[in-house]
PDB file of C-alpha atoms in Angstrom:
ATOM      1  CA  MET T 184    -171.486 -88.242 153.676  1.00 42.00           C
ATOM      2  CA  PRO T 185    -169.695 -87.767 150.318  1.00 44.00           C
ATOM      3  CA  ALA T 186    -169.371 -84.197 149.100  1.00 44.00           C
ATOM      4  CA  VAL T 187    -171.417 -84.900 145.965  1.00 38.00           C
ATOM      5  CA  GLY T 188    -174.281 -86.374 147.984  1.00 42.00           C
ATOM      6  CA  LEU T 189    -174.248 -83.434 150.395  1.00 43.00           C
ATOM      7  CA  ALA T 190    -174.321 -80.959 147.518  1.00 43.00           C
ATOM      8  CA  SER T 191    -177.218 -82.777 145.884  1.00 42.00           C
ATOM      9  CA  ARG T 192    -179.164 -82.830 149.145  1.00 46.00           C
ATOM     10  CA  GLN T 193    -178.568 -79.122 149.653  1.00 48.00           C
ATOM     11  CA  SER T 194    -179.701 -78.398 146.092  1.00 46.00           C
ATOM     12  CA  VAL T 195    -182.910 -80.366 146.590  1.00 40.00           C
ATOM     13  CA  GLU T 196    -183.608 -78.623 149.888  1.00 48.00           C
ATOM     14  CA  ALA T 197    -182.975 -75.241 148.281  1.00 46.00           C
ATOM     15  CA  GLY T 198    -185.347 -76.129 145.452  1.00 42.00           C
ATOM     16  CA  PHE T 199    -188.123 -77.105 147.860  1.00 40.00           C
ATOM     17  CA  LEU T 200    -187.621 -73.897 149.856  1.00 44.00           C
ATOM     18  CA  THR T 201    -187.813 -71.825 146.677  1.00 43.00           C
ATOM     19  CA  ILE T 202    -191.002 -73.572 145.527  1.00 41.00           C
ATOM     20  CA  ALA T 203    -192.558 -73.148 148.960  1.00 43.00           C
ATOM     21  CA  ALA T 204    -191.681 -69.458 149.001  1.00 44.00           C
ATOM     22  CA  LEU T 205    -193.181 -68.884 145.576  1.00 41.00           C
ATOM     23  CA  ASN T 206    -196.276 -70.893 146.461  1.00 43.00           C
ATOM     24  CA  ASN T 207    -196.872 -68.853 149.630  1.00 46.00           C
ATOM     25  CA  ARG T 208    -196.262 -65.538 147.929  1.00 48.00           C
ATOM     26  CA  ARG T 209    -199.291 -63.290 148.074  1.00 48.00           C
ATOM     27  CA  ILE T 210    -199.928 -59.874 146.649  1.00 47.00           C
ATOM     28  CA  ALA T 211    -200.555 -57.398 149.393  1.00 50.00           C
ATOM     29  CA  ASP T 212    -203.662 -55.224 149.272  1.00 51.00           C
ATOM     30  CA  ASP T 213    -201.526 -52.078 149.161  1.00 50.00           C
ATOM     31  CA  ASP T 214    -199.265 -53.378 146.376  1.00 51.00           C
ATOM     32  CA  ASP T 215    -198.839 -50.855 143.586  1.00 52.00           C
ATOM     33  CA  PRO T 216    -197.521 -52.085 140.229  1.00 52.00           C
ATOM     34  CA  SER T 217    -196.740 -48.479 139.261  1.00 53.00           C
ATOM     35  CA  GLU T 218    -193.858 -48.591 141.746  1.00 53.00           C
ATOM     36  CA  THR T 219    -191.870 -50.803 139.339  1.00 54.00           C
ATOM     37  CA  PRO T 220    -188.640 -48.943 138.468  1.00 58.00           C
ATOM     38  CA  ASP T 221    -188.665 -47.402 134.999  1.00 64.00           C
ATOM     39  CA  VAL T 222    -185.377 -49.070 134.091  1.00 68.00           C
ATOM     40  CA  ILE T 223    -186.912 -52.523 134.625  1.00 71.00           C
ATOM     41  CA  GLU T 224    -189.884 -51.660 132.444  1.00 71.00           C
ATOM     42  CA  TYR T 225    -187.496 -50.356 129.777  1.00 75.00           C
ATOM     43  CA  MET T 226    -185.343 -53.488 129.930  1.00 78.00           C
ATOM     44  CA  THR T 227    -188.426 -55.710 129.743  1.00 77.00           C
ATOM     45  CA  MET T 228    -189.672 -53.826 126.716  1.00 81.00           C
ATOM     46  CA  MET T 229    -186.304 -54.104 124.988  1.00 85.00           C
ATOM     47  CA  ILE T 230    -186.079 -57.852 125.694  1.00 85.00           C
ATOM     48  CA  GLY T 231    -189.563 -58.316 124.243  1.00 83.00           C
ATOM     49  CA  VAL T 232    -188.675 -56.299 121.136  1.00 87.00           C
ATOM     50  CA  VAL T 233    -185.425 -58.205 120.576  1.00 89.00           C
ATOM     51  CA  TYR T 234    -187.168 -61.553 121.012  1.00 89.00           C
ATOM     52  CA  ALA T 235    -189.928 -60.495 118.611  1.00 89.00           C
ATOM     53  CA  ILE T 236    -187.267 -59.643 116.003  1.00 91.00           C
ATOM     54  CA  VAL T 237    -185.573 -63.025 116.533  1.00 90.00           C
ATOM     55  CA  LEU T 238    -188.916 -64.818 116.202  1.00 90.00           C
ATOM     56  CA  GLY T 239    -189.698 -62.910 113.025  1.00 89.00           C
ATOM     57  CA  LEU T 240    -186.315 -63.756 111.498  1.00 90.00           C
ATOM     58  CA  ALA T 241    -186.718 -67.433 112.438  1.00 91.00           C
ATOM     59  CA  ILE T 242    -190.186 -67.611 110.870  1.00 89.00           C
ATOM     60  CA  ALA T 243    -188.949 -65.843 107.732  1.00 89.00           C
ATOM     61  CA  GLY T 244    -185.975 -68.224 107.510  1.00 87.00           C
ATOM     62  CA  VAL T 245    -187.964 -71.449 107.762  1.00 88.00           C
ATOM     63  CA  TRP T 246    -190.648 -70.113 105.416  1.00 88.00           C
ATOM     64  CA  GLU T 247    -187.976 -69.228 102.867  1.00 87.00           C
ATOM     65  CA  GLY T 248    -186.544 -72.734 103.241  1.00 85.00           C
ATOM     66  CA  ARG T 249    -189.966 -74.273 102.627  1.00 85.00           C
ATOM     67  CA  SER T 250    -190.518 -72.054  99.589  1.00 87.00           C
ATOM     68  CA  ALA T 251    -187.096 -73.024  98.205  1.00 87.00           C
ATOM     69  CA  ALA T 252    -187.932 -76.705  98.715  1.00 87.00           C
ATOM     70  CA  GLN T 253    -191.226 -76.320  96.869  1.00 89.00           C
ATOM     71  CA  GLU T 254    -189.483 -74.418  94.072  1.00 91.00           C
ATOM     72  CA  SER T 255    -186.930 -77.219  93.656  1.00 91.00           C
ATOM     73  CA  VAL T 256    -189.816 -79.667  93.207  1.00 92.00           C
ATOM     74  CA  ARG T 257    -191.363 -77.418  90.556  1.00 93.00           C
ATOM     75  CA  ILE T 258    -188.074 -77.074  88.663  1.00 94.00           C
ATOM     76  CA  GLU T 259    -187.504 -80.838  88.730  1.00 94.00           C
ATOM     77  CA  ALA T 260    -191.009 -81.595  87.475  1.00 94.00           C
ATOM     78  CA  GLN T 261    -190.787 -78.924  84.756  1.00 94.00           C
ATOM     79  CA  ALA T 262    -187.407 -80.205  83.550  1.00 94.00           C
ATOM     80  CA  LEU T 263    -188.664 -83.782  83.287  1.00 94.00           C
ATOM     81  CA  HIS T 264    -191.768 -82.579  81.464  1.00 94.00           C
ATOM     82  CA  GLU T 265    -189.507 -80.785  78.986  1.00 93.00           C
ATOM     83  CA  VAL T 266    -187.535 -83.993  78.471  1.00 93.00           C
ATOM     84  CA  GLN T 267    -190.712 -85.818  77.527  1.00 91.00           C
ATOM     85  CA  ALA T 268    -191.867 -83.016  75.235  1.00 91.00           C
ATOM     86  CA  ARG T 269    -188.537 -82.478  73.452  1.00 90.00           C
ATOM     87  CA  ALA T 270    -188.079 -86.211  72.893  1.00 89.00           C
ATOM     88  CA  SER T 271    -190.847 -86.045  70.290  1.00 89.00           C
ATOM     89  CA  VAL T 272    -188.267 -85.364  67.551  1.00 89.00           C
ATOM     90  CA  TYR T 273    -186.582 -88.739  68.174  1.00 90.00           C
ATOM     91  CA  PRO T 274    -187.622 -92.025  66.549  1.00 90.00           C
ATOM     92  CA  ALA T 275    -190.655 -93.708  68.114  1.00 90.00           C
ATOM     93  CA  GLU T 276    -188.616 -96.404  69.848  1.00 91.00           C
ATOM     94  CA  VAL T 277    -186.239 -93.942  71.504  1.00 90.00           C
ATOM     95  CA  ARG T 278    -189.011 -91.460  72.292  1.00 91.00           C
ATOM     96  CA  ASP T 279    -191.207 -94.090  73.948  1.00 92.00           C
ATOM     97  CA  ARG T 280    -188.299 -95.433  75.995  1.00 93.00           C
ATOM     98  CA  ILE T 281    -187.395 -91.976  77.293  1.00 93.00           C
ATOM     99  CA  ARG T 282    -190.994 -91.149  78.184  1.00 92.00           C
ATOM    100  CA  ALA T 283    -191.556 -94.529  79.875  1.00 93.00           C
ATOM    101  CA  ASP T 284    -188.418 -94.110  82.000  1.00 94.00           C
ATOM    102  CA  VAL T 285    -189.411 -90.554  82.956  1.00 94.00           C
ATOM    103  CA  ASP T 286    -192.865 -91.816  83.993  1.00 93.00           C
ATOM    104  CA  ALA T 287    -191.265 -94.603  86.045  1.00 93.00           C
ATOM    105  CA  TYR T 288    -189.029 -92.104  87.839  1.00 95.00           C
ATOM    106  CA  VAL T 289    -191.878 -89.679  88.580  1.00 94.00           C
ATOM    107  CA  ASP T 290    -194.094 -92.521  89.794  1.00 93.00           C
ATOM    108  CA  HIS T 291    -191.361 -93.628  92.196  1.00 93.00           C
ATOM    109  CA  VAL T 292    -190.799 -90.081  93.483  1.00 93.00           C
ATOM    110  CA  VAL T 293    -194.483 -89.412  94.137  1.00 91.00           C
ATOM    111  CA  HIS T 294    -195.473 -92.743  95.660  1.00 90.00           C
ATOM    112  CA  ASP T 295    -192.289 -94.068  97.285  1.00 90.00           C
ATOM    113  CA  GLU T 296    -189.499 -91.516  97.627  1.00 90.00           C
ATOM    114  CA  TRP T 297    -191.741 -88.812  99.053  1.00 89.00           C
ATOM    115  CA  LYS T 298    -192.613 -90.979 102.056  1.00 88.00           C
ATOM    116  CA  VAL T 299    -188.932 -91.832 102.600  1.00 88.00           C
ATOM    117  CA  MET T 300    -188.061 -88.125 102.565  1.00 86.00           C
ATOM    118  CA  SER T 301    -190.779 -87.453 105.124  1.00 81.00           C
ATOM    119  CA  ASP T 302    -189.754 -90.287 107.439  1.00 81.00           C
ATOM    120  CA  ARG T 303    -185.967 -90.405 107.047  1.00 84.00           C
ATOM    121  CA  ASN T 304    -185.038 -87.037 105.502  1.00 82.00           C
ATOM    122  CA  THR T 305    -183.161 -88.653 102.624  1.00 86.00           C
ATOM    123  CA  LEU T 306    -183.533 -89.687  99.003  1.00 90.00           C
ATOM    124  CA  THR T 307    -183.757 -93.266  97.785  1.00 91.00           C
ATOM    125  CA  GLU T 308    -181.146 -95.214  95.878  1.00 93.00           C
ATOM    126  CA  ARG T 309    -183.865 -96.473  93.549  1.00 94.00           C
ATOM    127  CA  GLY T 310    -184.742 -92.911  92.564  1.00 92.00           C
ATOM    128  CA  THR T 311    -181.109 -92.213  91.717  1.00 93.00           C
ATOM    129  CA  GLN T 312    -180.960 -95.310  89.545  1.00 94.00           C
ATOM    130  CA  LEU T 313    -184.144 -94.386  87.672  1.00 94.00           C
ATOM    131  CA  LEU T 314    -182.906 -90.862  86.967  1.00 94.00           C
ATOM    132  CA  ASP T 315    -179.561 -92.264  85.781  1.00 94.00           C
ATOM    133  CA  LYS T 316    -181.505 -94.457  83.378  1.00 94.00           C
ATOM    134  CA  VAL T 317    -183.266 -91.396  81.957  1.00 93.00           C
ATOM    135  CA  ARG T 318    -179.897 -89.695  81.566  1.00 94.00           C
ATOM    136  CA  ALA T 319    -178.501 -92.732  79.750  1.00 93.00           C
ATOM    137  CA  ASP T 320    -181.518 -92.815  77.416  1.00 91.00           C
ATOM    138  CA  VAL T 321    -180.836 -89.217  76.416  1.00 91.00           C
ATOM    139  CA  THR T 322    -177.035 -89.181  76.235  1.00 90.00           C
ATOM    140  CA  ASP T 323    -176.483 -92.584  74.631  1.00 88.00           C
ATOM    141  CA  TYR T 324    -178.575 -91.821  71.566  1.00 86.00           C
ATOM    142  CA  GLN T 325    -176.650 -90.573  68.526  1.00 87.00           C
ATOM    143  CA  PRO T 326    -178.687 -87.979  66.585  1.00 86.00           C
ATOM    144  CA  LYS T 327    -179.115 -88.934  62.931  1.00 85.00           C
ATOM    145  CA  THR T 328    -180.575 -85.712  61.532  1.00 86.00           C
ATOM    146  CA  ASP T 329    -179.964 -82.008  62.034  1.00 86.00           C
ATOM    147  CA  HIS T 330    -183.320 -81.698  63.761  1.00 85.00           C
ATOM    148  CA  GLU T 331    -182.410 -84.415  66.274  1.00 83.00           C
ATOM    149  CA  GLY T 332    -178.982 -82.832  66.732  1.00 86.00           C
ATOM    150  CA  GLN T 333    -180.552 -79.484  67.623  1.00 89.00           C
ATOM    151  CA  ALA T 334    -182.750 -81.180  70.255  1.00 87.00           C
ATOM    152  CA  TYR T 335    -179.936 -83.249  71.772  1.00 89.00           C
ATOM    153  CA  GLN T 336    -178.167 -80.601  73.859  1.00 91.00           C
ATOM    154  CA  PRO T 337    -181.378 -79.044  75.264  1.00 90.00           C
ATOM    155  CA  LEU T 338    -182.463 -82.533  76.336  1.00 92.00           C
ATOM    156  CA  VAL T 339    -179.148 -83.107  78.102  1.00 93.00           C
ATOM    157  CA  ASP T 340    -179.468 -79.711  79.803  1.00 94.00           C
ATOM    158  CA  GLN T 341    -182.975 -80.514  81.028  1.00 94.00           C
ATOM    159  CA  VAL T 342    -181.832 -83.832  82.507  1.00 94.00           C
ATOM    160  CA  ALA T 343    -178.982 -81.987  84.265  1.00 94.00           C
ATOM    161  CA  ALA T 344    -181.491 -79.423  85.599  1.00 94.00           C
ATOM    162  CA  ALA T 345    -183.694 -82.230  86.925  1.00 94.00           C
ATOM    163  CA  ASP T 346    -180.690 -83.872  88.589  1.00 94.00           C
ATOM    164  CA  ASP T 347    -179.631 -80.590  90.200  1.00 94.00           C
ATOM    165  CA  ALA T 348    -183.178 -79.931  91.452  1.00 93.00           C
ATOM    166  CA  ARG T 349    -183.321 -83.460  92.854  1.00 93.00           C
ATOM    167  CA  SER T 350    -180.074 -82.851  94.768  1.00 91.00           C
ATOM    168  CA  THR T 351    -181.519 -79.619  96.169  1.00 90.00           C
ATOM    169  CA  ARG T 352    -184.657 -81.490  97.178  1.00 89.00           C
ATOM    170  CA  GLY T 353    -182.539 -83.995  99.060  1.00 87.00           C
ATOM    171  CA  GLN T 354    -180.599 -81.242 100.844  1.00 85.00           C
ATOM    172  CA  ASN T 355    -183.862 -79.613 101.948  1.00 83.00           C
ATOM    173  CA  ALA T 356    -185.374 -82.854 103.213  1.00 80.00           C
ATOM    174  CA  GLY T 357    -184.130 -82.465 106.790  1.00 76.00           C
ATOM    175  CA  ALA T 358    -184.454 -79.786 109.442  1.00 77.00           C
ATOM    176  CA  THR T 359    -182.699 -76.502 108.679  1.00 78.00           C
ATOM    177  CA  MET T 360    -182.649 -74.774 112.088  1.00 81.00           C
ATOM    178  CA  PRO T 361    -179.477 -75.480 114.117  1.00 83.00           C
ATOM    179  CA  GLY T 362    -179.895 -76.754 117.667  1.00 84.00           C
ATOM    180  CA  VAL T 363    -178.267 -73.649 119.147  1.00 87.00           C
ATOM    181  CA  VAL T 364    -180.953 -71.479 117.499  1.00 87.00           C
ATOM    182  CA  TRP T 365    -183.683 -73.631 119.039  1.00 89.00           C
ATOM    183  CA  PHE T 366    -181.959 -73.278 122.418  1.00 90.00           C
ATOM    184  CA  GLY T 367    -182.014 -69.495 122.066  1.00 89.00           C
ATOM    185  CA  LEU T 368    -185.659 -69.438 120.972  1.00 91.00           C
ATOM    186  CA  ILE T 369    -186.832 -71.574 123.889  1.00 91.00           C
ATOM    187  CA  ILE T 370    -184.754 -69.732 126.508  1.00 91.00           C
ATOM    188  CA  GLY T 371    -185.922 -66.411 125.061  1.00 89.00           C
ATOM    189  CA  ALA T 372    -189.543 -67.532 125.311  1.00 90.00           C
ATOM    190  CA  LEU T 373    -189.113 -68.540 128.954  1.00 89.00           C
ATOM    191  CA  VAL T 374    -187.407 -65.248 129.815  1.00 88.00           C
ATOM    192  CA  THR T 375    -189.973 -63.137 127.962  1.00 85.00           C
ATOM    193  CA  VAL T 376    -192.950 -64.890 129.554  1.00 83.00           C
ATOM    194  CA  GLY T 377    -191.254 -64.974 132.973  1.00 83.00           C
ATOM    195  CA  LEU T 378    -190.725 -61.221 132.926  1.00 80.00           C
ATOM    196  CA  ILE T 379    -194.484 -60.748 132.900  1.00 74.00           C
ATOM    197  CA  PHE T 380    -194.634 -62.130 136.421  1.00 70.00           C
ATOM    198  CA  THR T 381    -191.655 -60.145 137.701  1.00 71.00           C
ATOM    199  CA  LEU T 382    -193.258 -56.740 137.247  1.00 67.00           C
ATOM    200  CA  GLN T 383    -195.607 -57.115 140.214  1.00 56.00           C
ATOM    201  CA  ILE T 384    -198.423 -58.391 138.008  1.00 61.00           C
ATOM    202  CA  ARG T 385    -201.601 -58.792 140.035  1.00 61.00           C
ATOM    203  CA  ARG T 386    -203.322 -62.174 139.998  1.00 64.00           C
ATOM    204  CA  THR T 387    -206.598 -60.833 138.638  1.00 73.00           C
ATOM    205  CA  PHE T 388    -208.537 -62.823 136.062  1.00 78.00           C
ATOM    206  CA  ARG T 389    -207.991 -60.184 133.378  1.00 80.00           C
ATOM    207  CA  GLU T 390    -204.216 -60.025 133.837  1.00 76.00           C
ATOM    208  CA  LEU T 391    -203.863 -63.795 134.056  1.00 78.00           C
ATOM    209  CA  LEU T 392    -205.949 -64.148 130.883  1.00 83.00           C
ATOM    210  CA  LEU T 393    -203.736 -61.687 129.012  1.00 81.00           C
ATOM    211  CA  ALA T 394    -200.599 -63.420 130.271  1.00 80.00           C
ATOM    212  CA  GLY T 395    -202.026 -66.765 129.172  1.00 83.00           C
ATOM    213  CA  LEU T 396    -202.891 -65.461 125.709  1.00 88.00           C
ATOM    214  CA  PHE T 397    -199.417 -63.974 125.334  1.00 86.00           C
ATOM    215  CA  SER T 398    -197.824 -67.267 126.346  1.00 86.00           C
ATOM    216  CA  ALA T 399    -200.090 -69.169 123.946  1.00 90.00           C
ATOM    217  CA  LEU T 400    -199.102 -66.827 121.093  1.00 90.00           C
ATOM    218  CA  ILE T 401    -195.401 -67.448 121.664  1.00 91.00           C
ATOM    219  CA  ALA T 402    -196.016 -71.202 121.913  1.00 90.00           C
ATOM    220  CA  PHE T 403    -197.947 -71.095 118.625  1.00 92.00           C
ATOM    221  CA  LEU T 404    -195.154 -69.186 116.870  1.00 91.00           C
ATOM    222  CA  LEU T 405    -192.569 -71.694 118.116  1.00 91.00           C
ATOM    223  CA  PHE T 406    -194.779 -74.520 116.861  1.00 90.00           C
ATOM    224  CA  LEU T 407    -195.061 -72.765 113.500  1.00 87.00           C
ATOM    225  CA  ILE T 408    -191.265 -72.545 113.247  1.00 89.00           C
ATOM    226  CA  TRP T 409    -190.946 -76.224 114.174  1.00 88.00           C
ATOM    227  CA  ASP T 410    -193.559 -77.212 111.580  1.00 83.00           C
ATOM    228  CA  PHE T 411    -191.895 -75.233 108.763  1.00 83.00           C
ATOM    229  CA  ASP T 412    -188.416 -76.419 109.787  1.00 83.00           C
ATOM    230  CA  ALA T 413    -188.826 -79.753 107.935  1.00 80.00           C
ATOM    231  CA  PRO T 414    -190.075 -78.753 104.449  1.00 80.00           C
ATOM    232  CA  PHE T 415    -191.089 -82.309 103.481  1.00 79.00           C
ATOM    233  CA  GLY T 416    -191.803 -83.896 106.833  1.00 70.00           C
ATOM    234  CA  ARG T 417    -194.540 -82.124 108.768  1.00 67.00           C
ATOM    235  CA  GLY T 418    -197.987 -80.571 108.515  1.00 63.00           C
ATOM    236  CA  ILE T 419    -197.502 -77.491 106.314  1.00 64.00           C
ATOM    237  CA  SER T 420    -194.919 -79.064 104.022  1.00 69.00           C
ATOM    238  CA  ALA T 421    -193.909 -78.911 100.390  1.00 77.00           C
ATOM    239  CA  THR T 422    -196.068 -81.100  98.203  1.00 83.00           C
ATOM    240  CA  ALA T 423    -195.658 -83.238  95.099  1.00 84.00           C
ATOM    241  CA  ASP T 424    -198.344 -81.241  93.280  1.00 86.00           C
ATOM    242  CA  PRO T 425    -195.964 -80.047  90.511  1.00 89.00           C
ATOM    243  CA  PHE T 426    -195.297 -83.684  89.569  1.00 90.00           C
ATOM    244  CA  LEU T 427    -199.010 -84.473  89.629  1.00 88.00           C
ATOM    245  CA  ASP T 428    -199.780 -81.411  87.501  1.00 88.00           C
ATOM    246  CA  MET T 429    -197.127 -82.191  84.892  1.00 88.00           C
ATOM    247  CA  PHE T 430    -197.690 -85.951  84.930  1.00 88.00           C
ATOM    248  CA  PRO T 431    -201.381 -86.579  85.699  1.00 84.00           C
ATOM    249  CA  GLY T 432    -200.986 -90.241  84.763  1.00 78.00           C
ATOM    250  CA  VAL T 433    -198.970 -91.032  87.915  1.00 73.00           C
ATOM    251  CA  ALA T 434    -201.816 -90.124  90.298  1.00 62.00           C
ATOM    252  CA  ARG T 435    -203.479 -93.102  91.873  1.00 59.00           C
TER     253      ARG T 435
END
């Protein structure tokens, strides 16, 4: 028999023997959990504390990422709203063109680009083109009065702010937690929960219930991290509410 096949067979046999041994394990009537060495209890406590700190940092990190994503949406919407408001000093033809192009861009972001960000974690080429059109509307116009000249640079700055916020929104569209961090979180959860059963825990209903609740809490916290990890793609995600608040006409 080839060496690889023999090794595989031995591994399978060892796995079955281990499962059988664990399945047949019984807690003796005279078993005393207080006999657990103090050093093991101390190490278990320290592992639990360290894992709790790691979980807390992970939750804080993904929540901060979600908050930053929502803030970028607010800045983008506010900048575009300022463009529409400041364009009032321009002639009617220029002003109406700028406002119509801003509305077209916002409408695309809310009803089309948002779904693409959620599904594919990226921005759309159409959105880039619409924002470039707004930029061209603002920069191509030559101010004819001092009042228009004073409004020109602030308008350009607001378009640049909207473009920068859009880029930040695109960078935040995908997951932020590296795979190696997820590996550590999952392994840490398995070790922390597994240690409960290594300290001679009795199989009473009360102890099993507490162990189950503890395991469920860790599972819930991991789910919370996973949900926050994609700011635009999952349940508790950043919303397009700032656009809808600033541009109520795009809601449909």
